[in-house]
Amino acid sequence: MQKITTYLWFDHQAEEAATFYTSLFAGSRVLGVQPGPDGRAMMVTFELAGQRYLALNGGPAHTFNEAISLLVDCESQEEVDELWGRLTEGGEEGRCGWLKDRYGLSWQIIPRELPELLSHPDPEVAGKVAQAMMGMSKIDVRALRDAAKS
């Protein structure tokens, strides 16, 4: 078992969310569902790409905000597009690769190339990339490359 596990508090959708999240990433699965006193799911243990999470149906007392997010390192624009489309379904787009899914959890869908372009050794190039990124919701790698070349 990993030493530190992310614990997510849902109102009543923990099992639904875990099932949805595990459908998005290869090598992901729901590991177990513990029922509460009413027989419905109370705690759900699941893995996303090898990382373990616990989801609790804790009621409406606490909700997610942008102070915590899950960052996904995407290998390609196609992966960005697919995850962005699925995670914003019923959710909302943010800026600079951030979004909130239908459960209110914040995600950063980031192409691997973005940090490389933002840390370009030429500060002027890095600045152009940062400026281009600030105008985006979903990150567009081609537009970032174009900004770096301009």
GROMACS .gro file of N, CA and C in nm:
model
  450
    1MET      N    1   0.084  -0.119   0.000
    1MET     CA    2   0.000   0.000   0.000
    1MET      C    3   0.088   0.125   0.000
    2GLN      N    4   0.047   0.225  -0.076
    2GLN     CA    5   0.123   0.349  -0.078
    2GLN      C    6   0.111   0.420   0.056
    3LYS      N    7   0.210   0.496   0.090
    3LYS     CA    8   0.216   0.562   0.221
    3LYS      C    9   0.113   0.673   0.235
    4ILE      N   10   0.092   0.750   0.130
    4ILE     CA   11  -0.003   0.862   0.134
    4ILE      C   12  -0.108   0.839   0.026
    5THR      N   13  -0.234   0.847   0.064
    5THR     CA   14  -0.345   0.825  -0.028
    5THR      C   15  -0.434   0.948  -0.029
    6THR      N   16  -0.473   0.991  -0.147
    6THR     CA   17  -0.566   1.103  -0.160
    6THR      C   18  -0.706   1.057  -0.123
    7TYR      N   19  -0.771   1.136  -0.038
    7TYR     CA   20  -0.902   1.105   0.016
    7TYR      C   21  -0.999   1.211  -0.037
    8LEU      N   22  -1.100   1.169  -0.109
    8LEU     CA   23  -1.193   1.261  -0.173
    8LEU      C   24  -1.332   1.252  -0.108
    9TRP      N   25  -1.389   1.365  -0.071
    9TRP     CA   26  -1.518   1.372  -0.004
    9TRP      C   27  -1.625   1.409  -0.107
   10PHE      N   28  -1.718   1.320  -0.127
   10PHE     CA   29  -1.831   1.344  -0.216
   10PHE      C   30  -1.958   1.356  -0.133
   11ASP      N   31  -2.060   1.414  -0.189
   11ASP     CA   32  -2.189   1.420  -0.123
   11ASP      C   33  -2.246   1.278  -0.116
   12HIS      N   34  -2.280   1.222  -0.232
   12HIS     CA   35  -2.337   1.087  -0.238
   12HIS      C   36  -2.294   1.010  -0.364
   13GLN      N   37  -2.200   1.066  -0.442
   13GLN     CA   38  -2.166   1.008  -0.572
   13GLN      C   39  -2.030   0.938  -0.575
   14ALA      N   40  -1.977   0.894  -0.464
   14ALA     CA   41  -1.842   0.838  -0.461
   14ALA      C   42  -1.827   0.718  -0.555
   15GLU      N   43  -1.920   0.626  -0.551
   15GLU     CA   44  -1.908   0.507  -0.637
   15GLU      C   45  -1.925   0.544  -0.784
   16GLU      N   46  -2.019   0.629  -0.814
   16GLU     CA   47  -2.040   0.675  -0.951
   16GLU      C   48  -1.915   0.746  -1.003
   17ALA      N   49  -1.858   0.834  -0.922
   17ALA     CA   50  -1.737   0.907  -0.963
   17ALA      C   51  -1.619   0.812  -0.983
   18ALA      N   52  -1.600   0.718  -0.891
   18ALA     CA   53  -1.488   0.623  -0.904
   18ALA      C   54  -1.503   0.540  -1.031
   19THR      N   55  -1.623   0.498  -1.060
   19THR     CA   56  -1.648   0.420  -1.183
   19THR      C   57  -1.617   0.505  -1.306
   20PHE      N   58  -1.660   0.629  -1.304
   20PHE     CA   59  -1.632   0.720  -1.417
   20PHE      C   60  -1.483   0.744  -1.431
   21TYR      N   61  -1.415   0.780  -1.324
   21TYR     CA   62  -1.272   0.809  -1.330
   21TYR      C   63  -1.192   0.688  -1.379
   22THR      N   64  -1.227   0.569  -1.331
   22THR     CA   65  -1.151   0.451  -1.373
   22THR      C   66  -1.175   0.417  -1.520
   23SER      N   67  -1.283   0.465  -1.577
   23SER     CA   68  -1.308   0.442  -1.720
   23SER      C   69  -1.220   0.530  -1.807
   24LEU      N   70  -1.158   0.633  -1.750
   24LEU     CA   71  -1.080   0.729  -1.827
   24LEU      C   72  -0.934   0.690  -1.848
   25PHE      N   73  -0.879   0.612  -1.757
   25PHE     CA   74  -0.735   0.587  -1.757
   25PHE      C   75  -0.705   0.437  -1.761
   26ALA      N   76  -0.618   0.398  -1.854
   26ALA     CA   77  -0.576   0.258  -1.863
   26ALA      C   78  -0.513   0.215  -1.731
   27GLY      N   79  -0.531   0.090  -1.696
   27GLY     CA   80  -0.472   0.037  -1.573
   27GLY      C   81  -0.541   0.086  -1.447
   28SER      N   82  -0.665   0.130  -1.458
   28SER     CA   83  -0.740   0.183  -1.343
   28SER      C   84  -0.853   0.088  -1.309
   29ARG      N   85  -0.891   0.088  -1.180
   29ARG     CA   86  -0.997  -0.004  -1.137
   29ARG      C   87  -1.053   0.036  -1.002
   30VAL      N   88  -1.176  -0.002  -0.979
   30VAL     CA   89  -1.236   0.010  -0.846
   30VAL      C   90  -1.189  -0.111  -0.767
   31LEU      N   91  -1.131  -0.087  -0.651
   31LEU     CA   92  -1.074  -0.195  -0.569
   31LEU      C   93  -1.172  -0.249  -0.467
   32GLY      N   94  -1.262  -0.164  -0.419
   32GLY     CA   95  -1.358  -0.211  -0.320
   32GLY      C   96  -1.459  -0.105  -0.285
   33VAL      N   97  -1.574  -0.151  -0.241
   33VAL     CA   98  -1.682  -0.063  -0.198
   33VAL      C   99  -1.727  -0.110  -0.060
   34GLN      N  100  -1.719  -0.021   0.038
   34GLN     CA  101  -1.765  -0.052   0.173
   34GLN      C  102  -1.901   0.012   0.194
   35PRO      N  103  -1.999  -0.068   0.233
   35PRO     CA  104  -2.131  -0.010   0.254
   35PRO      C  105  -2.140   0.063   0.387
   36GLY      N  106  -2.230   0.158   0.392
   36GLY     CA  107  -2.259   0.230   0.515
   36GLY      C  108  -2.374   0.164   0.588
   37PRO      N  109  -2.422   0.226   0.695
   37PRO     CA  110  -2.531   0.170   0.773
   37PRO      C  111  -2.659   0.147   0.694
   38ASP      N  112  -2.680   0.226   0.588
   38ASP     CA  113  -2.802   0.212   0.507
   38ASP      C  114  -2.785   0.110   0.394
   39GLY      N  115  -2.666   0.047   0.385
   39GLY     CA  116  -2.641  -0.052   0.281
   39GLY      C  117  -2.587   0.004   0.152
   40ARG      N  118  -2.591   0.136   0.136
   40ARG     CA  119  -2.537   0.198   0.015
   40ARG      C  120  -2.388   0.226   0.034
   41ALA      N  121  -2.318   0.246  -0.077
   41ALA     CA  122  -2.174   0.270  -0.072
   41ALA      C  123  -2.143   0.388   0.019
   42MET      N  124  -2.047   0.368   0.109
   42MET     CA  125  -2.001   0.477   0.195
   42MET      C  126  -1.857   0.513   0.159
   43MET      N  127  -1.775   0.412   0.138
   43MET     CA  128  -1.634   0.434   0.106
   43MET      C  129  -1.600   0.350  -0.018
   44VAL      N  130  -1.531   0.413  -0.114
   44VAL     CA  131  -1.491   0.344  -0.235
   44VAL      C  132  -1.341   0.361  -0.250
   45THR      N  133  -1.272   0.251  -0.268
   45THR     CA  134  -1.128   0.252  -0.292
   45THR      C  135  -1.107   0.225  -0.441
   46PHE      N  136  -1.027   0.310  -0.505
   46PHE     CA  137  -1.003   0.291  -0.648
   46PHE      C  138  -0.861   0.334  -0.683
   47GLU      N  139  -0.817   0.288  -0.798
   47GLU     CA  140  -0.683   0.320  -0.849
   47GLU      C  141  -0.696   0.386  -0.984
   48LEU      N  142  -0.623   0.495  -1.002
   48LEU     CA  143  -0.613   0.562  -1.133
   48LEU      C  144  -0.468   0.555  -1.176
   49ALA      N  145  -0.443   0.479  -1.280
   49ALA     CA  146  -0.307   0.465  -1.335
   49ALA      C  147  -0.205   0.436  -1.225
   50GLY      N  148  -0.240   0.345  -1.136
   50GLY     CA  149  -0.148   0.303  -1.030
   50GLY      C  150  -0.153   0.385  -0.903
   51GLN      N  151  -0.225   0.494  -0.899
   51GLN     CA  152  -0.236   0.580  -0.781
   51GLN      C  153  -0.366   0.548  -0.708
   52ARG      N  154  -0.358   0.518  -0.580
   52ARG     CA  155  -0.476   0.480  -0.502
   52ARG      C  156  -0.547   0.604  -0.447
   53TYR      N  157  -0.680   0.597  -0.446
   53TYR     CA  158  -0.766   0.702  -0.392
   53TYR      C  159  -0.873   0.639  -0.305
   54LEU      N  160  -0.921   0.715  -0.210
   54LEU     CA  161  -1.038   0.676  -0.131
   54LEU      C  162  -1.145   0.782  -0.154
   55ALA      N  163  -1.266   0.738  -0.178
   55ALA     CA  164  -1.378   0.830  -0.197
   55ALA      C  165  -1.483   0.800  -0.091
   56LEU      N  166  -1.527   0.904  -0.024
   56LEU     CA  167  -1.625   0.892   0.083
   56LEU      C  168  -1.755   0.961   0.043
   57ASN      N  169  -1.866   0.896   0.070
   57ASN     CA  170  -1.995   0.962   0.060
   57ASN      C  171  -2.020   1.025   0.197
   58GLY      N  172  -1.974   1.149   0.211
   58GLY     CA  173  -1.980   1.216   0.341
   58GLY      C  174  -2.090   1.317   0.356
   59GLY      N  175  -2.171   1.335   0.251
   59GLY     CA  176  -2.279   1.433   0.257
   59GLY      C  177  -2.235   1.569   0.206
   60PRO      N  178  -2.324   1.664   0.206
   60PRO     CA  179  -2.300   1.794   0.143
   60PRO      C  180  -2.220   1.894   0.227
   61ALA      N  181  -2.171   1.855   0.342
   61ALA     CA  182  -2.103   1.951   0.432
   61ALA      C  183  -1.977   2.011   0.370
   62HIS      N  184  -1.907   1.937   0.286
   62HIS     CA  185  -1.783   1.986   0.226
   62HIS      C  186  -1.789   1.965   0.075
   63THR      N  187  -1.736   2.061   0.002
   63THR     CA  188  -1.732   2.052  -0.144
   63THR      C  189  -1.590   2.078  -0.192
   64PHE      N  190  -1.563   2.035  -0.313
   64PHE     CA  191  -1.431   2.056  -0.373
   64PHE      C  192  -1.415   2.203  -0.414
   65ASN      N  193  -1.291   2.249  -0.416
   65ASN     CA  194  -1.258   2.378  -0.476
   65ASN      C  195  -1.121   2.366  -0.542
   66GLU      N  196  -1.077   2.473  -0.605
   66GLU     CA  197  -0.953   2.471  -0.682
   66GLU      C  198  -0.828   2.461  -0.596
   67ALA      N  199  -0.842   2.463  -0.466
   67ALA     CA  200  -0.724   2.453  -0.380
   67ALA      C  201  -0.656   2.317  -0.395
   68ILE      N  202  -0.728   2.220  -0.449
   68ILE     CA  203  -0.668   2.091  -0.480
   68ILE      C  204  -0.717   2.048  -0.618
   69SER      N  205  -0.626   1.992  -0.695
   69SER     CA  206  -0.663   1.944  -0.828
   69SER      C  207  -0.580   1.820  -0.860
   70LEU      N  208  -0.626   1.746  -0.958
   70LEU     CA  209  -0.552   1.631  -1.008
   70LEU      C  210  -0.490   1.671  -1.141
   71LEU      N  211  -0.359   1.665  -1.151
   71LEU     CA  212  -0.288   1.702  -1.273
   71LEU      C  213  -0.261   1.576  -1.353
   72VAL      N  214  -0.300   1.579  -1.480
   72VAL     CA  215  -0.278   1.466  -1.569
   72VAL      C  216  -0.173   1.505  -1.672
   73ASP      N  217  -0.064   1.430  -1.676
   73ASP     CA  218   0.045   1.448  -1.771
   73ASP      C  219   0.006   1.375  -1.899
   74CYS      N  220  -0.033   1.451  -2.001
   74CYS     CA  221  -0.082   1.392  -2.126
   74CYS      C  222   0.031   1.384  -2.228
   75GLU      N  223   0.040   1.269  -2.295
   75GLU     CA  224   0.147   1.247  -2.392
   75GLU      C  225   0.121   1.316  -2.525
   76SER      N  226  -0.005   1.347  -2.557
   76SER     CA  227  -0.037   1.400  -2.689
   76SER      C  228  -0.157   1.494  -2.683
   77GLN      N  229  -0.177   1.567  -2.791
   77GLN     CA  230  -0.295   1.652  -2.803
   77GLN      C  231  -0.420   1.567  -2.805
   78GLU      N  232  -0.412   1.450  -2.866
   78GLU     CA  233  -0.527   1.360  -2.871
   78GLU      C  234  -0.571   1.319  -2.731
   79GLU      N  235  -0.474   1.291  -2.643
   79GLU     CA  236  -0.508   1.256  -2.506
   79GLU      C  237  -0.570   1.375  -2.434
   80VAL      N  238  -0.515   1.494  -2.455
   80VAL     CA  239  -0.572   1.616  -2.396
   80VAL      C  240  -0.717   1.631  -2.442
   81ASP      N  241  -0.739   1.619  -2.574
   81ASP     CA  242  -0.873   1.637  -2.629
   81ASP      C  243  -0.973   1.537  -2.571
   82GLU      N  244  -0.932   1.410  -2.564
   82GLU     CA  245  -1.023   1.307  -2.514
   82GLU      C  246  -1.058   1.330  -2.367
   83LEU      N  247  -0.957   1.352  -2.283
   83LEU     CA  248  -0.984   1.373  -2.141
   83LEU      C  249  -1.063   1.501  -2.118
   84TRP      N  250  -1.026   1.605  -2.189
   84TRP     CA  251  -1.097   1.733  -2.175
   84TRP      C  252  -1.245   1.715  -2.207
   85GLY      N  253  -1.272   1.648  -2.318
   85GLY     CA  254  -1.411   1.626  -2.358
   85GLY      C  255  -1.490   1.546  -2.257
   86ARG      N  256  -1.432   1.440  -2.207
   86ARG     CA  257  -1.504   1.352  -2.113
   86ARG      C  258  -1.518   1.418  -1.976
   87LEU      N  259  -1.414   1.486  -1.929
   87LEU     CA  260  -1.421   1.544  -1.795
   87LEU      C  261  -1.505   1.672  -1.789
   88THR      N  262  -1.515   1.745  -1.898
   88THR     CA  263  -1.598   1.867  -1.896
   88THR      C  264  -1.745   1.836  -1.922
   89GLU      N  265  -1.777   1.713  -1.964
   89GLU     CA  266  -1.915   1.673  -1.985
   89GLU      C  267  -1.990   1.685  -1.852
   90GLY      N  268  -2.081   1.780  -1.843
   90GLY     CA  269  -2.153   1.803  -1.718
   90GLY      C  270  -2.075   1.886  -1.618
   91GLY      N  271  -1.952   1.924  -1.655
   91GLY     CA  272  -1.867   2.006  -1.568
   91GLY      C  273  -1.850   2.144  -1.628
   92GLU      N  274  -1.734   2.204  -1.604
   92GLU     CA  275  -1.710   2.336  -1.661
   92GLU      C  276  -1.562   2.356  -1.693
   93GLU      N  277  -1.540   2.427  -1.802
   93GLU     CA  278  -1.404   2.460  -1.844
   93GLU      C  279  -1.349   2.573  -1.759
   94GLY      N  280  -1.221   2.564  -1.730
   94GLY     CA  281  -1.152   2.673  -1.663
   94GLY      C  282  -1.052   2.732  -1.761
   95ARG      N  283  -0.947   2.791  -1.708
   95ARG     CA  284  -0.843   2.851  -1.791
   95ARG      C  285  -0.714   2.774  -1.775
   96CYS      N  286  -0.630   2.784  -1.876
   96CYS     CA  287  -0.493   2.731  -1.871
   96CYS      C  288  -0.488   2.581  -1.843
   97GLY      N  289  -0.583   2.505  -1.900
   97GLY     CA  290  -0.582   2.361  -1.884
   97GLY      C  291  -0.658   2.309  -1.763
   98TRP      N  292  -0.721   2.399  -1.687
   98TRP     CA  293  -0.796   2.359  -1.568
   98TRP      C  294  -0.943   2.338  -1.605
   99LEU      N  295  -1.006   2.245  -1.536
   99LEU     CA  296  -1.150   2.222  -1.552
   99LEU      C  297  -1.205   2.166  -1.422
  100LYS      N  298  -1.337   2.172  -1.411
  100LYS     CA  299  -1.407   2.104  -1.301
  100LYS      C  300  -1.496   1.999  -1.365
  101ASP      N  301  -1.490   1.877  -1.311
  101ASP     CA  302  -1.575   1.773  -1.365
  101ASP      C  303  -1.716   1.784  -1.309
  102ARG      N  304  -1.804   1.694  -1.347
  102ARG     CA  305  -1.944   1.698  -1.305
  102ARG      C  306  -1.963   1.683  -1.155
  103TYR      N  307  -1.858   1.636  -1.084
  103TYR     CA  308  -1.866   1.620  -0.939
  103TYR      C  309  -1.803   1.739  -0.865
  104GLY      N  310  -1.748   1.834  -0.942
  104GLY     CA  311  -1.687   1.952  -0.882
  104GLY      C  312  -1.538   1.940  -0.856
  105LEU      N  313  -1.478   1.823  -0.888
  105LEU     CA  314  -1.335   1.803  -0.867
  105LEU      C  315  -1.256   1.874  -0.977
  106SER      N  316  -1.152   1.947  -0.939
  106SER     CA  317  -1.070   2.020  -1.035
  106SER      C  318  -0.960   1.931  -1.090
  107TRP      N  319  -0.936   1.946  -1.218
  107TRP     CA  320  -0.833   1.871  -1.291
  107TRP      C  321  -0.750   1.970  -1.372
  108GLN      N  322  -0.624   1.935  -1.392
  108GLN     CA  323  -0.537   2.005  -1.485
  108GLN      C  324  -0.499   1.905  -1.593
  109ILE      N  325  -0.542   1.930  -1.715
  109ILE     CA  326  -0.515   1.841  -1.826
  109ILE      C  327  -0.403   1.906  -1.908
  110ILE      N  328  -0.281   1.860  -1.883
  110ILE     CA  329  -0.162   1.929  -1.930
  110ILE      C  330  -0.080   1.842  -2.026
  111PRO      N  331  -0.058   1.890  -2.148
  111PRO     CA  332   0.029   1.815  -2.240
  111PRO      C  333   0.173   1.822  -2.190
  112ARG      N  334   0.242   1.713  -2.203
  112ARG     CA  335   0.381   1.703  -2.155
  112ARG      C  336   0.469   1.815  -2.211
  113GLU      N  337   0.436   1.861  -2.328
  113GLU     CA  338   0.517   1.964  -2.393
  113GLU      C  339   0.503   2.103  -2.328
  114LEU      N  340   0.394   2.128  -2.257
  114LEU     CA  341   0.373   2.260  -2.198
  114LEU      C  342   0.483   2.302  -2.102
  115PRO      N  343   0.519   2.222  -2.001
  115PRO     CA  344   0.626   2.265  -1.910
  115PRO      C  345   0.759   2.284  -1.982
  116GLU      N  346   0.783   2.203  -2.085
  116GLU     CA  347   0.907   2.219  -2.163
  116GLU      C  348   0.909   2.354  -2.232
  117LEU      N  349   0.798   2.391  -2.295
  117LEU     CA  350   0.792   2.520  -2.365
  117LEU      C  351   0.795   2.637  -2.268
  118LEU      N  352   0.730   2.623  -2.152
  118LEU     CA  353   0.731   2.731  -2.053
  118LEU      C  354   0.868   2.752  -1.990
  119SER      N  355   0.952   2.650  -1.994
  119SER     CA  356   1.086   2.664  -1.936
  119SER      C  357   1.193   2.677  -2.045
  120HIS      N  358   1.153   2.726  -2.158
  120HIS     CA  359   1.247   2.748  -2.269
  120HIS      C  360   1.362   2.836  -2.220
  121PRO      N  361   1.485   2.807  -2.261
  121PRO     CA  362   1.599   2.886  -2.214
  121PRO      C  363   1.595   3.034  -2.255
  122ASP      N  364   1.523   3.063  -2.363
  122ASP     CA  365   1.508   3.202  -2.405
  122ASP      C  366   1.384   3.258  -2.334
  123PRO      N  367   1.402   3.353  -2.241
  123PRO     CA  368   1.288   3.408  -2.166
  123PRO      C  369   1.180   3.469  -2.255
  124GLU      N  370   1.219   3.523  -2.368
  124GLU     CA  371   1.121   3.583  -2.459
  124GLU      C  372   1.029   3.474  -2.516
  125VAL      N  373   1.087   3.361  -2.554
  125VAL     CA  374   1.008   3.249  -2.606
  125VAL      C  375   0.916   3.196  -2.497
  126ALA      N  376   0.970   3.175  -2.378
  126ALA     CA  377   0.889   3.126  -2.265
  126ALA      C  378   0.774   3.223  -2.236
  127GLY      N  379   0.801   3.352  -2.244
  127GLY     CA  380   0.698   3.452  -2.221
  127GLY      C  381   0.587   3.448  -2.324
  128LYS      N  382   0.623   3.426  -2.451
  128LYS     CA  383   0.522   3.415  -2.557
  128LYS      C  384   0.435   3.291  -2.536
  129VAL      N  385   0.497   3.183  -2.494
  129VAL     CA  386   0.422   3.060  -2.467
  129VAL      C  387   0.326   3.083  -2.350
  130ALA      N  388   0.375   3.146  -2.244
  130ALA     CA  389   0.291   3.173  -2.127
  130ALA      C  390   0.174   3.263  -2.165
  131GLN      N  391   0.199   3.363  -2.246
  131GLN     CA  392   0.093   3.455  -2.289
  131GLN      C  393  -0.011   3.379  -2.371
  132ALA      N  394   0.032   3.291  -2.460
  132ALA     CA  395  -0.061   3.211  -2.539
  132ALA      C  396  -0.144   3.120  -2.449
  133MET      N  397  -0.078   3.056  -2.352
  133MET     CA  398  -0.148   2.965  -2.261
  133MET      C  399  -0.255   3.040  -2.181
  134MET      N  400  -0.226   3.162  -2.139
  134MET     CA  401  -0.321   3.239  -2.058
  134MET      C  402  -0.452   3.266  -2.132
  135GLY      N  403  -0.449   3.261  -2.264
  135GLY     CA  404  -0.570   3.283  -2.342
  135GLY      C  405  -0.648   3.156  -2.373
  136MET      N  406  -0.601   3.043  -2.322
  136MET     CA  407  -0.663   2.914  -2.355
  136MET      C  408  -0.745   2.861  -2.239
  137SER      N  409  -0.843   2.781  -2.273
  137SER     CA  410  -0.909   2.693  -2.176
  137SER      C  411  -0.838   2.560  -2.189
  138LYS      N  412  -0.879   2.479  -2.288
  138LYS     CA  413  -0.808   2.354  -2.318
  138LYS      C  414  -0.676   2.393  -2.385
  139ILE      N  415  -0.569   2.329  -2.344
  139ILE     CA  416  -0.437   2.360  -2.398
  139ILE      C  417  -0.425   2.305  -2.541
  140ASP      N  418  -0.378   2.391  -2.630
  140ASP     CA  419  -0.358   2.358  -2.772
  140ASP      C  420  -0.208   2.360  -2.799
  141VAL      N  421  -0.150   2.243  -2.813
  141VAL     CA  422  -0.005   2.231  -2.831
  141VAL      C  423   0.042   2.301  -2.956
  142ARG      N  424  -0.029   2.287  -3.065
  142ARG     CA  425   0.012   2.351  -3.191
  142ARG      C  426   0.018   2.504  -3.175
  143ALA      N  427  -0.082   2.561  -3.105
  143ALA     CA  428  -0.083   2.706  -3.083
  143ALA      C  429   0.035   2.748  -2.992
  144LEU      N  430   0.070   2.663  -2.898
  144LEU     CA  431   0.187   2.693  -2.812
  144LEU      C  432   0.316   2.689  -2.892
  145ARG      N  433   0.328   2.590  -2.979
  145ARG     CA  434   0.447   2.582  -3.066
  145ARG      C  435   0.455   2.704  -3.157
  146ASP      N  436   0.339   2.743  -3.212
  146ASP     CA  437   0.335   2.861  -3.301
  146ASP      C  438   0.378   2.986  -3.223
  147ALA      N  439   0.333   2.999  -3.099
  147ALA     CA  440   0.371   3.114  -3.016
  147ALA      C  441   0.520   3.113  -2.990
  148ALA      N  442   0.576   2.996  -2.969
  148ALA     CA  443   0.720   2.985  -2.941
  148ALA      C  444   0.802   3.026  -3.064
  149LYS      N  445   0.748   3.003  -3.184
  149LYS     CA  446   0.820   3.035  -3.308
  149LYS      C  447   0.803   3.179  -3.351
  150SER      N  448   0.699   3.247  -3.299
  150SER     CA  449   0.669   3.383  -3.348
  150SER      C  450   0.766   3.485  -3.293
   0.00000   0.00000   0.00000
